[in-house]
Short mmCIF file of C-alpha atoms in Angstrom, two decimals:
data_model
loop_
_atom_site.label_atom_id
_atom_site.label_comp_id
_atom_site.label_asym_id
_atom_site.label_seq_id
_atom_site.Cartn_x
_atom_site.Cartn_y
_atom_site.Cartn_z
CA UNK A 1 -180.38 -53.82 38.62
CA UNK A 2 -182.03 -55.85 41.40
CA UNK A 3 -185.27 -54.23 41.65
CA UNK A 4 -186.42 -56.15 44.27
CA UNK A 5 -183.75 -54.97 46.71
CA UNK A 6 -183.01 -51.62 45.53
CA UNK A 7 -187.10 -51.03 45.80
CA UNK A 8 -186.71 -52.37 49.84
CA UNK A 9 -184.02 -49.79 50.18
CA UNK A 10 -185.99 -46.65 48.01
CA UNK A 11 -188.79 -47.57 49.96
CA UNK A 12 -186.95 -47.46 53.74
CA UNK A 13 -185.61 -44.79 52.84
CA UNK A 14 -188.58 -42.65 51.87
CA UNK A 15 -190.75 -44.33 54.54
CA UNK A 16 -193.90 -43.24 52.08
CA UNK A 17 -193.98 -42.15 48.31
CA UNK A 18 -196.03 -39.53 48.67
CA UNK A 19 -196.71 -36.49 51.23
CA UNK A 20 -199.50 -33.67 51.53
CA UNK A 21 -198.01 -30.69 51.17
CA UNK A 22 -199.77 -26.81 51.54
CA UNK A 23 -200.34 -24.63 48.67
CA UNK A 24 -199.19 -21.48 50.31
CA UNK A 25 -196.62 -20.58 52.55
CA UNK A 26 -198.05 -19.15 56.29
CA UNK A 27 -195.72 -16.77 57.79
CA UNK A 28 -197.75 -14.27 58.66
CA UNK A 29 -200.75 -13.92 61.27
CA UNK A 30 -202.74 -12.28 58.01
CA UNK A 31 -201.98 -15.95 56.27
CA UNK A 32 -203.03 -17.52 59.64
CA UNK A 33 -206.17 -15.72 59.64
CA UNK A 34 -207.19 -16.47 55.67
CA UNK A 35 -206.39 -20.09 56.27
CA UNK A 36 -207.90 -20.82 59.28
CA UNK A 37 -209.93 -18.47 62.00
CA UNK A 38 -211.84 -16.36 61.60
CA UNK A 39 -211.37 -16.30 57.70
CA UNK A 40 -212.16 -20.33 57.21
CA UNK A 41 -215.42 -20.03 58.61
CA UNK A 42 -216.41 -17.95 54.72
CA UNK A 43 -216.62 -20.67 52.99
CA UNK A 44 -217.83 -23.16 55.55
CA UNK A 45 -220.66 -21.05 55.26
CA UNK A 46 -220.51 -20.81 51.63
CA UNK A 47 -220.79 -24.57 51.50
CA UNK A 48 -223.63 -25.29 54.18
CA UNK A 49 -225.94 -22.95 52.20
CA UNK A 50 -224.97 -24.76 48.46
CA UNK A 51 -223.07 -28.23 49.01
CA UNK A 52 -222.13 -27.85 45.45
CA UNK A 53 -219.33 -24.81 46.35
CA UNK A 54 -217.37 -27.82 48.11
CA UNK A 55 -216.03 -28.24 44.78
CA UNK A 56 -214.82 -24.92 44.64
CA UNK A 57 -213.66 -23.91 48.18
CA UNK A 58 -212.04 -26.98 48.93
CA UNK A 59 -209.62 -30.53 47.37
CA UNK A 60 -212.47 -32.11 46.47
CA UNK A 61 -212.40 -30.86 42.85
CA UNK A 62 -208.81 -32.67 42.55
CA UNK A 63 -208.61 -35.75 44.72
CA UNK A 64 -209.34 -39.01 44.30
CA UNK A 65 -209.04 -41.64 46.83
CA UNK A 66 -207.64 -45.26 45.96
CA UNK A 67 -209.48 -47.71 47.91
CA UNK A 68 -208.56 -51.48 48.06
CA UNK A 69 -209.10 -54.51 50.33
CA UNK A 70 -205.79 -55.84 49.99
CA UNK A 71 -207.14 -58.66 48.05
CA UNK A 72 -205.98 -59.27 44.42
CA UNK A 73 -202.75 -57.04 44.93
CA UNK A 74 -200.65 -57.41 42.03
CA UNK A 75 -199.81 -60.52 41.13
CA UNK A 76 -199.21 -61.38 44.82
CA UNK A 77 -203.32 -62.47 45.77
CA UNK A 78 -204.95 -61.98 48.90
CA UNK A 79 -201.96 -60.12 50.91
CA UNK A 80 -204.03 -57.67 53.10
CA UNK A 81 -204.16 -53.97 53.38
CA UNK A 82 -201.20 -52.92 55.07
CA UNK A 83 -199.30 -55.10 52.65
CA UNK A 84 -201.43 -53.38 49.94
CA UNK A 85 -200.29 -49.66 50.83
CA UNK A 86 -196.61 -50.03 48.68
CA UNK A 87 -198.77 -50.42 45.78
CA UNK A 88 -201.31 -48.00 46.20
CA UNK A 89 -199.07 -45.05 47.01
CA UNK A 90 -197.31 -45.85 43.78
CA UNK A 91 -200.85 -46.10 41.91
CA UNK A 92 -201.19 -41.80 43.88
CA UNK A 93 -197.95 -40.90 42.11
CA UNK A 94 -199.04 -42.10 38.87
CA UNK A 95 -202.05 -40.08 39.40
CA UNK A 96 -200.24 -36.88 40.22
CA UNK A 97 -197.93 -37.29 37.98
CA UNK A 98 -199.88 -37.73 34.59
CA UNK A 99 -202.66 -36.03 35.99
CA UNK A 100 -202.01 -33.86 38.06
CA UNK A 101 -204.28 -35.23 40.79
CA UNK A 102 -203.88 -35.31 44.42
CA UNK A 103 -204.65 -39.22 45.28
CA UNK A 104 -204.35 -40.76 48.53
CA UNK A 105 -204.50 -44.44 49.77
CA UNK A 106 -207.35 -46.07 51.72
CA UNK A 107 -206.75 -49.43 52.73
CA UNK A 108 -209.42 -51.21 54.21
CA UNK A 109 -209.39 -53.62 56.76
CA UNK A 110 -212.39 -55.64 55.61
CA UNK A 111 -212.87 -57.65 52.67
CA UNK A 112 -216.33 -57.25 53.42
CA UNK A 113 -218.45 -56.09 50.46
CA UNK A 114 -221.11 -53.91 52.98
CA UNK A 115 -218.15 -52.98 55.21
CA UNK A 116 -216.63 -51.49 51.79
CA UNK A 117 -219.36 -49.92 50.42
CA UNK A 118 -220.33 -48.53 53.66
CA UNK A 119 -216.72 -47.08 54.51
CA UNK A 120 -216.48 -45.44 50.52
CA UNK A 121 -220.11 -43.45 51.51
CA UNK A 122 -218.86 -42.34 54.50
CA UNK A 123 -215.55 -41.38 53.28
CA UNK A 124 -216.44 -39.25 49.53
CA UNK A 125 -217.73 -35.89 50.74
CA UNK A 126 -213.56 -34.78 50.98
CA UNK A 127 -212.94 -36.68 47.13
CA UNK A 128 -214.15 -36.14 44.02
CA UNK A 129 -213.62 -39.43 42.56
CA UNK A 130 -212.67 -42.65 43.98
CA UNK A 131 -210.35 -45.46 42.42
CA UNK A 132 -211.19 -48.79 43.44
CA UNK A 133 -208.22 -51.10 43.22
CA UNK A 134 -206.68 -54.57 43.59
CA UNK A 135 -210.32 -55.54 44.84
CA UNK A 136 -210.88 -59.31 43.77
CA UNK A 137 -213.88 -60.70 41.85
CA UNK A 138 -216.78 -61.02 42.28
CA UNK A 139 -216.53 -58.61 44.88
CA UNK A 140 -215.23 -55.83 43.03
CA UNK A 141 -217.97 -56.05 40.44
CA UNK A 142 -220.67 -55.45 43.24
CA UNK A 143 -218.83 -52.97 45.45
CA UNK A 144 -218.83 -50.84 42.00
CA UNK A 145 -222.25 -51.32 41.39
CA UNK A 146 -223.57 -50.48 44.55
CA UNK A 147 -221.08 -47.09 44.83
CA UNK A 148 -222.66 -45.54 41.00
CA UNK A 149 -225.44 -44.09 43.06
CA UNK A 150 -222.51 -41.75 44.96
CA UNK A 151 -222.66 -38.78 42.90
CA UNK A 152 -218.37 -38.43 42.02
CA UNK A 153 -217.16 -41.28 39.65
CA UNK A 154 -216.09 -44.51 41.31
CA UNK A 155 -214.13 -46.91 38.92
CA UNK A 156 -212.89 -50.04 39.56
CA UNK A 157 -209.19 -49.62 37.56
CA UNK A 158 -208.14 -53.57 37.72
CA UNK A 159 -211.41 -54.26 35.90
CA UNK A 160 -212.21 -51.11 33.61
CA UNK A 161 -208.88 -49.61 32.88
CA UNK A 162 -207.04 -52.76 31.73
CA UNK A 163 -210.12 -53.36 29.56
CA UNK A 164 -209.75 -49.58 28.00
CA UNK A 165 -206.29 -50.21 27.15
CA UNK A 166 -206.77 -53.39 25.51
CA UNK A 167 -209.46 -52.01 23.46
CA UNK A 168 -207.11 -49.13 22.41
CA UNK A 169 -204.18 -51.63 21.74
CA UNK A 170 -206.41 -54.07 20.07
CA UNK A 171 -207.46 -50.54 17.51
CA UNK A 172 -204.21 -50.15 16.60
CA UNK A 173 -203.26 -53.86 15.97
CA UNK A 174 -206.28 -55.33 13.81
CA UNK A 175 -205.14 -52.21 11.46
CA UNK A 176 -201.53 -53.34 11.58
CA UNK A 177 -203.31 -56.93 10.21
CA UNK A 178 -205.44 -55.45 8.07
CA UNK A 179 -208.66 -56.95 9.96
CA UNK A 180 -211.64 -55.28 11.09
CA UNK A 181 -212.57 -55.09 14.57
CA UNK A 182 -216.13 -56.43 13.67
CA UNK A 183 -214.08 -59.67 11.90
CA UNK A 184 -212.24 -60.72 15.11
CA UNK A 185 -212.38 -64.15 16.79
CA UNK A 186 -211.02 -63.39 20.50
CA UNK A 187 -210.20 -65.70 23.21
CA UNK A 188 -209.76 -64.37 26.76
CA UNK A 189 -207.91 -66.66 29.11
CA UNK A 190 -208.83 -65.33 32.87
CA UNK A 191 -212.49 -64.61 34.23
CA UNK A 192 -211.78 -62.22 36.99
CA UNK A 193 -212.62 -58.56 37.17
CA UNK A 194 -210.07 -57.93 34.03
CA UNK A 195 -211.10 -61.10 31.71
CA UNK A 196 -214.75 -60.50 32.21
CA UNK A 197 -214.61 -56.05 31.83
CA UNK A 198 -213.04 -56.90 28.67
CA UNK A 199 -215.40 -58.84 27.52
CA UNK A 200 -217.88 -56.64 28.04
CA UNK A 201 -215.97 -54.01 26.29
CA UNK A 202 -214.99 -55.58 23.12
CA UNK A 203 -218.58 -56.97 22.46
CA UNK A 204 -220.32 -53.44 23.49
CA UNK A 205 -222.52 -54.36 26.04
CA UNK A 206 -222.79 -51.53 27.56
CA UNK A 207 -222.47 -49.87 24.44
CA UNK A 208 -225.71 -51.51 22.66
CA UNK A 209 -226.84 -47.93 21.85
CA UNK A 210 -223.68 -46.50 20.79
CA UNK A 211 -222.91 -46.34 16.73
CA UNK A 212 -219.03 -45.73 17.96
CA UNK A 213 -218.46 -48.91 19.49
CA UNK A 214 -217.61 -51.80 16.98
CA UNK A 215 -218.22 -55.28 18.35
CA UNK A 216 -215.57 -58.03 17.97
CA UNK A 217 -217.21 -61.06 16.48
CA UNK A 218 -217.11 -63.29 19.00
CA UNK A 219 -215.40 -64.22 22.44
CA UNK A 220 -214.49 -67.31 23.97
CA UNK A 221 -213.73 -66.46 27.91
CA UNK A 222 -211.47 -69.04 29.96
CA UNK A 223 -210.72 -69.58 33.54
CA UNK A 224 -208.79 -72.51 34.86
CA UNK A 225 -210.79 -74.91 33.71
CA UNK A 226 -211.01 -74.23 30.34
CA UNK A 227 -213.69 -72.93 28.35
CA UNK A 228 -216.33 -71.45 30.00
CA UNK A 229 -219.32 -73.09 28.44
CA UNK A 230 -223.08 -73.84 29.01
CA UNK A 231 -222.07 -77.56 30.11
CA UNK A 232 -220.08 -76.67 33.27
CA UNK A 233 -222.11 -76.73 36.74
CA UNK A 234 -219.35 -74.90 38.66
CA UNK A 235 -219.74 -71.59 37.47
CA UNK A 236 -220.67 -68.56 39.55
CA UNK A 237 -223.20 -65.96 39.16
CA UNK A 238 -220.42 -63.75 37.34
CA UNK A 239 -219.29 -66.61 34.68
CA UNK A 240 -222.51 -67.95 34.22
CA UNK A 241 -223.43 -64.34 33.09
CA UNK A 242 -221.06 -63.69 30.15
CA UNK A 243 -222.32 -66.61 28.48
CA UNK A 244 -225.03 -64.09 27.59
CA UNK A 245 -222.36 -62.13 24.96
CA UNK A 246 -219.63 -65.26 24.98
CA UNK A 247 -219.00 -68.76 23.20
CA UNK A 248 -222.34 -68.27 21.03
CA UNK A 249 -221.21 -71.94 19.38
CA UNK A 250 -221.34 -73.38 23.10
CA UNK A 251 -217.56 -74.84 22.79
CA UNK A 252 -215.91 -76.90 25.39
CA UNK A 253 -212.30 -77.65 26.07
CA UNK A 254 -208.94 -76.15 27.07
CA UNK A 255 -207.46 -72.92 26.37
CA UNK A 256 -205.25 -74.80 23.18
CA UNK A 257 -208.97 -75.92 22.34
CA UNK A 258 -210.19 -72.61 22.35
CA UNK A 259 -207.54 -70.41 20.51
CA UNK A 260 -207.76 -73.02 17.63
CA UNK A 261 -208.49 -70.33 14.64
CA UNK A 262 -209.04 -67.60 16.59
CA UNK A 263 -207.78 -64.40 15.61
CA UNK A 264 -206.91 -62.80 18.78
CA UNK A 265 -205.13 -64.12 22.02
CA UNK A 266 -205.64 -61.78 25.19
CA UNK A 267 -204.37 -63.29 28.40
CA UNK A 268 -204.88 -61.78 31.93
CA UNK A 269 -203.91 -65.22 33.32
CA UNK A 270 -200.82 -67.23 34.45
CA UNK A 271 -197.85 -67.64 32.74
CA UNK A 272 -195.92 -69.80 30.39
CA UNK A 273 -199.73 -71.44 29.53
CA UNK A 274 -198.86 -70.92 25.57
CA UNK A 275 -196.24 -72.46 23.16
CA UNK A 276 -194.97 -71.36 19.60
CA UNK A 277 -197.02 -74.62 18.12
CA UNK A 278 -200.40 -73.33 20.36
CA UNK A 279 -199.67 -69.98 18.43
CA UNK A 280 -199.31 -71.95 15.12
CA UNK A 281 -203.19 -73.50 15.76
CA UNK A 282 -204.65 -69.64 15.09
CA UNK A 283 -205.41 -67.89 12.18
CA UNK A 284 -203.25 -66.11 10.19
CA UNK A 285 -201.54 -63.32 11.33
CA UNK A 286 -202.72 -63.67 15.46
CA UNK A 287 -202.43 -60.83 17.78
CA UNK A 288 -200.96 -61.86 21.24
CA UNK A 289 -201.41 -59.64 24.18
CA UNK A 290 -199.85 -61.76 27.24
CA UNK A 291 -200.61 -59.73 30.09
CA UNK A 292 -199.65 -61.93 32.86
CA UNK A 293 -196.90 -60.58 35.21
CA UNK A 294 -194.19 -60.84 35.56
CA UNK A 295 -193.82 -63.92 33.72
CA UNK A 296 -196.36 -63.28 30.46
CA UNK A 297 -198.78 -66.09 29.02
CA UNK A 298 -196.22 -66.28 26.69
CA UNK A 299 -192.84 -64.60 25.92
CA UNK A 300 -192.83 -62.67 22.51
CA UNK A 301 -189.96 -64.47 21.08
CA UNK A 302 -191.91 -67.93 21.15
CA UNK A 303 -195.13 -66.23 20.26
CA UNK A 304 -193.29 -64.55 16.60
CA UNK A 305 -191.72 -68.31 16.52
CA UNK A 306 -195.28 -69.28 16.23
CA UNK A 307 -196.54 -67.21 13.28
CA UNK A 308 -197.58 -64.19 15.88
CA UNK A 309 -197.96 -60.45 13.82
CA UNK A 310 -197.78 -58.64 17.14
CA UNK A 311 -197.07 -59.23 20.59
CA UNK A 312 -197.78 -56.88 23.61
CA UNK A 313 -197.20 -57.94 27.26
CA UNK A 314 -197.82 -56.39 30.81
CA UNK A 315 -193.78 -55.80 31.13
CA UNK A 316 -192.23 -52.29 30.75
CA UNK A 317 -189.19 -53.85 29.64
CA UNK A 318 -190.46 -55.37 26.35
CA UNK A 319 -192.33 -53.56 23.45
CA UNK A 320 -196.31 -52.63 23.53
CA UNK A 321 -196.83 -52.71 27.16
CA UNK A 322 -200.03 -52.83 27.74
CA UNK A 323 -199.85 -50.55 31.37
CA UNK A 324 -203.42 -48.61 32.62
CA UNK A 325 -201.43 -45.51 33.79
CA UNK A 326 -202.24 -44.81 30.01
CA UNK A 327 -205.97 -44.81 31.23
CA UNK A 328 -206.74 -43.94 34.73
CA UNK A 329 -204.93 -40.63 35.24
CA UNK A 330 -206.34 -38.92 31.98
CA UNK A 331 -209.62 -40.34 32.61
CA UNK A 332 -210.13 -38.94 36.27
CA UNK A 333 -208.45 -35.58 35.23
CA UNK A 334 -211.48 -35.46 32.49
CA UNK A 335 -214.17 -36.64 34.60
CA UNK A 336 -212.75 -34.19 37.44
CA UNK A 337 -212.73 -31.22 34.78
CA UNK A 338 -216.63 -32.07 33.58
CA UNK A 339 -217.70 -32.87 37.40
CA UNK A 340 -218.95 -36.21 35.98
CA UNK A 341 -221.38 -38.30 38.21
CA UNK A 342 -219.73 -41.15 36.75
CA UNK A 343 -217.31 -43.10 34.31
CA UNK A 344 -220.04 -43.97 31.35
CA UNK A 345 -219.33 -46.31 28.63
CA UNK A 346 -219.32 -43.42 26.08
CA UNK A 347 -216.23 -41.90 28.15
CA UNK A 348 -214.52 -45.39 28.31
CA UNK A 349 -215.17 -46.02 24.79
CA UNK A 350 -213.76 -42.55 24.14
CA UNK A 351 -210.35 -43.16 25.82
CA UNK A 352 -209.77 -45.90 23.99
CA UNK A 353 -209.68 -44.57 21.15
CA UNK A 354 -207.94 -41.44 22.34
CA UNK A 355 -205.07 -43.94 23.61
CA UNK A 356 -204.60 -45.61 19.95
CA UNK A 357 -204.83 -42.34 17.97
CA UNK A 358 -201.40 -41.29 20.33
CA UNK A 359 -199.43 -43.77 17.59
CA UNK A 360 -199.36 -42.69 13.83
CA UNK A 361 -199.13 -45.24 12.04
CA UNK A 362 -198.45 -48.00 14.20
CA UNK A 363 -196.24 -50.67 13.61
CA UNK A 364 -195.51 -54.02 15.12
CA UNK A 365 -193.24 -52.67 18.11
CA UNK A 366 -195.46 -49.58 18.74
CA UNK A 367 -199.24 -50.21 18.59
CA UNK A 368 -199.89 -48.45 21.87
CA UNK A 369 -198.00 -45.31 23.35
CA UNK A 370 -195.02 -45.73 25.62
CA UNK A 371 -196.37 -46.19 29.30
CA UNK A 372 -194.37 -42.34 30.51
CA UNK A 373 -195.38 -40.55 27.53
CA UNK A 374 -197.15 -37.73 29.27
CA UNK A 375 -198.99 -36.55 25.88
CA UNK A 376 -201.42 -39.48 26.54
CA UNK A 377 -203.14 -38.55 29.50
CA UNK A 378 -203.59 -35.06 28.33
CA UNK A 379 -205.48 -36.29 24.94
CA UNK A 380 -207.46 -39.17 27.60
CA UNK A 381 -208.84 -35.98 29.22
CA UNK A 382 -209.24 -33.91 26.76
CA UNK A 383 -211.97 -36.94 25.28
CA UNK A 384 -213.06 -37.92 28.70
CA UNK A 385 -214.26 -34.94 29.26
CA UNK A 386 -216.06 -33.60 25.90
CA UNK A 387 -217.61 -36.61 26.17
CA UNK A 388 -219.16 -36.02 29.58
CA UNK A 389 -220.45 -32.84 28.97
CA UNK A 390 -221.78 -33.74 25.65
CA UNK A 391 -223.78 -36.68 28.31
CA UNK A 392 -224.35 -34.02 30.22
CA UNK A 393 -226.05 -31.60 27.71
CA UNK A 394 -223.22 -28.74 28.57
CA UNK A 395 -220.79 -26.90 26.27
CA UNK A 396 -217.03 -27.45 26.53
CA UNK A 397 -215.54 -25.29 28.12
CA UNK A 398 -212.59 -25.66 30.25
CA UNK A 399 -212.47 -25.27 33.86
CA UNK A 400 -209.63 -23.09 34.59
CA UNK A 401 -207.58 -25.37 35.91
CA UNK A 402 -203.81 -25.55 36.00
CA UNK A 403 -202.64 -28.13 38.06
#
């Protein structure tokens, strides 16, 4: 199949992917009068005496909005919001789908970070959690930070999801190789909002506190350039950060310089940067996640050629595809059961794990669930959500809710 041109004609076609449609039929001047006047004006009422019963008169207890800037859309770049809007109506059916959310897009016309910020406030009274997506870096690191304040969860997916899944992949893997997390040398090739949230994760920054999270050993983060090392002068603010948890041994070079020995590969790059001998300059046994797409860092086939143990890629048509709709639905549908404030580490960290104990045992075709298994986003909420209300101080109990 020609995806390209059979997606042009789906898409013309359906002239949108999604729809809103009513939960009850009104056919009857009874219906008219529940739904709207005089009956509506109940739980307006309700609502301007406790703010809090807008989560259970209204959507707001099952919406999320998806809010991009057009800016680091796929792997197209800086395309622009109405360009943007194909992909973020397919990220809403993904949400309803696995979890049974009602998502809508909001493209921005700004790629301003105070316009953004700005627009989300006045936007999140209707939605109880908001998806930030295909925002480029630096910005998207800041327009997150500035939004935690908000009171619903806002997550930036590009940055935090891919990092979740990784983790969970990278659980599963180090078994496969019989090699403890703690043991790892990793090399990240890409500094953006995915290289750096990855990172973070693997070395449990934001974790310090937490006895579940096992650091990697150590992380060598690339960009472009090459090793991103003490010795450069054109770093900004972001890069120049992560040498705070990265490259403790200060090492300078190219990527080939920097996966010499290293245990793990984990590219969210360019492709066709790696060959079968690059592969051969690692340690025994490498793991290889070459999430570039469409074309990966590097193909499986020369990456096994090189000595590789297992191989996972951003492509649904190749084995362990490393895909966040195996994070983001379950972990709003959790954090929209608990009514969490936020996405903490603890209910990252607690995803991750819920996505790699979804394959028993794996093996080196399936270290991470199949992208459309719909088990996984159940078992994501189920863990997103004890672990919020365990933050939280409240028992688990469930909300009621049947989608």
């Amino acid at each position: 199949m020609n995806y390209s041109e059979e997606s042009l004609k789906l898409h013309s076609l359906l002239k949108g992917k999604i729809g809103i449609r009513n939960q009850m039929d009104v056919r009857t001047s009874e219906h008219l009068s529940l739904v709207y006047s005089p009956g509506v004006a109940a739980p307006c009422i309700e609502i301007a005496k406790d703010p809090e019963k807008v989560w259970e008169y209204t959507l707001k207890s099952n919406t999320v909005a998806i809010v991009s800037d057009g800016s680091a859309v796929l792997g197209l770049g800086n395309i622009g919001a109405e360009a943007s809007i194909p992909v973020m109506e397919g990220k809403a059916m993904l949400f309803r789908q696995f979890g049974h959310i009602n998502a809508f897009p909001i493209c921005l016309n700004t790629q301003d970070v105070d316009e953004i910020v700005e627009t989300v406030r006045r936007i999140a009274p209707v939605f109880g959690g908001i998806n930030l997506e295909d925002i480029a870096a630096p910005r998207s690191f800041e327009v997150e930070e500035r939004l935690q304040d908000l009171g619903i969860p806002v997550f930036h997916d590009d940055q935090h999801g891919t990092a979740i899944v990784v983790l969970g992949a990278l659980i599963n893997a180090a078994k496969l190789v019989d090699k403890p997390l703690e043991e790892l040398s990793v090399v990240i090739n890409g500094a953006g909002a995915a290289g750096v949230a990855i990172a973070r994760l693997l070395r449990c920054i934001d974790n310090e506190n937490n006895t579940a999270c096992i650091p990697v050993k150590e992380i060598i983060l690339c960009d472009s350039k090459g090793i991103i090392s003490r010795d450069r002068d054109n770093l900004n603010s972001s890069k120049q950060a992560t040498l705070g948890y990265t490259n403790p041994n200060n090492k300078s070079g190219s990527i080939k310089d920097a996966i010499v020995d290293a245990d793990v590969f984990i590219g969210v790059s360019v492709g066709n940067i790696l060959t079968a001998d690059d592969i051969r300059t690692m340690a025994k046994d490498p793991i290889i996640f070459a999430l570039a797409n469409p074309t990966p860092e590097i193909m499986p086939e020369e990456a096994y050629k090189g000595g590789a143990a297992v191989v996972g890629t951003g492509r649904s048509d190749l084995p362990n595809q490393v895909n966040n709709v195996l994070g983001f639905p379950g972990i709003f549908r959790g954090a929209l059961d608990a009514r969490a404030k936020v996405i903490s580490p603890k209910m990252k960290l607690a995803t991750a794990y819920a996505i790699a104990d979804c394959v028993h045992p794996p093996s080196r075709d399936m270290i991470i669930p199949p992208a459309l298994n719909e088990v996984v986003a159940y078992k994501v909420a189920k863990a997103v959500k004890e672990a919020a209300l365990a933050e939280m101080g409240l028992p688990d109990e469930m909300t009621g809710y049947n989608g």
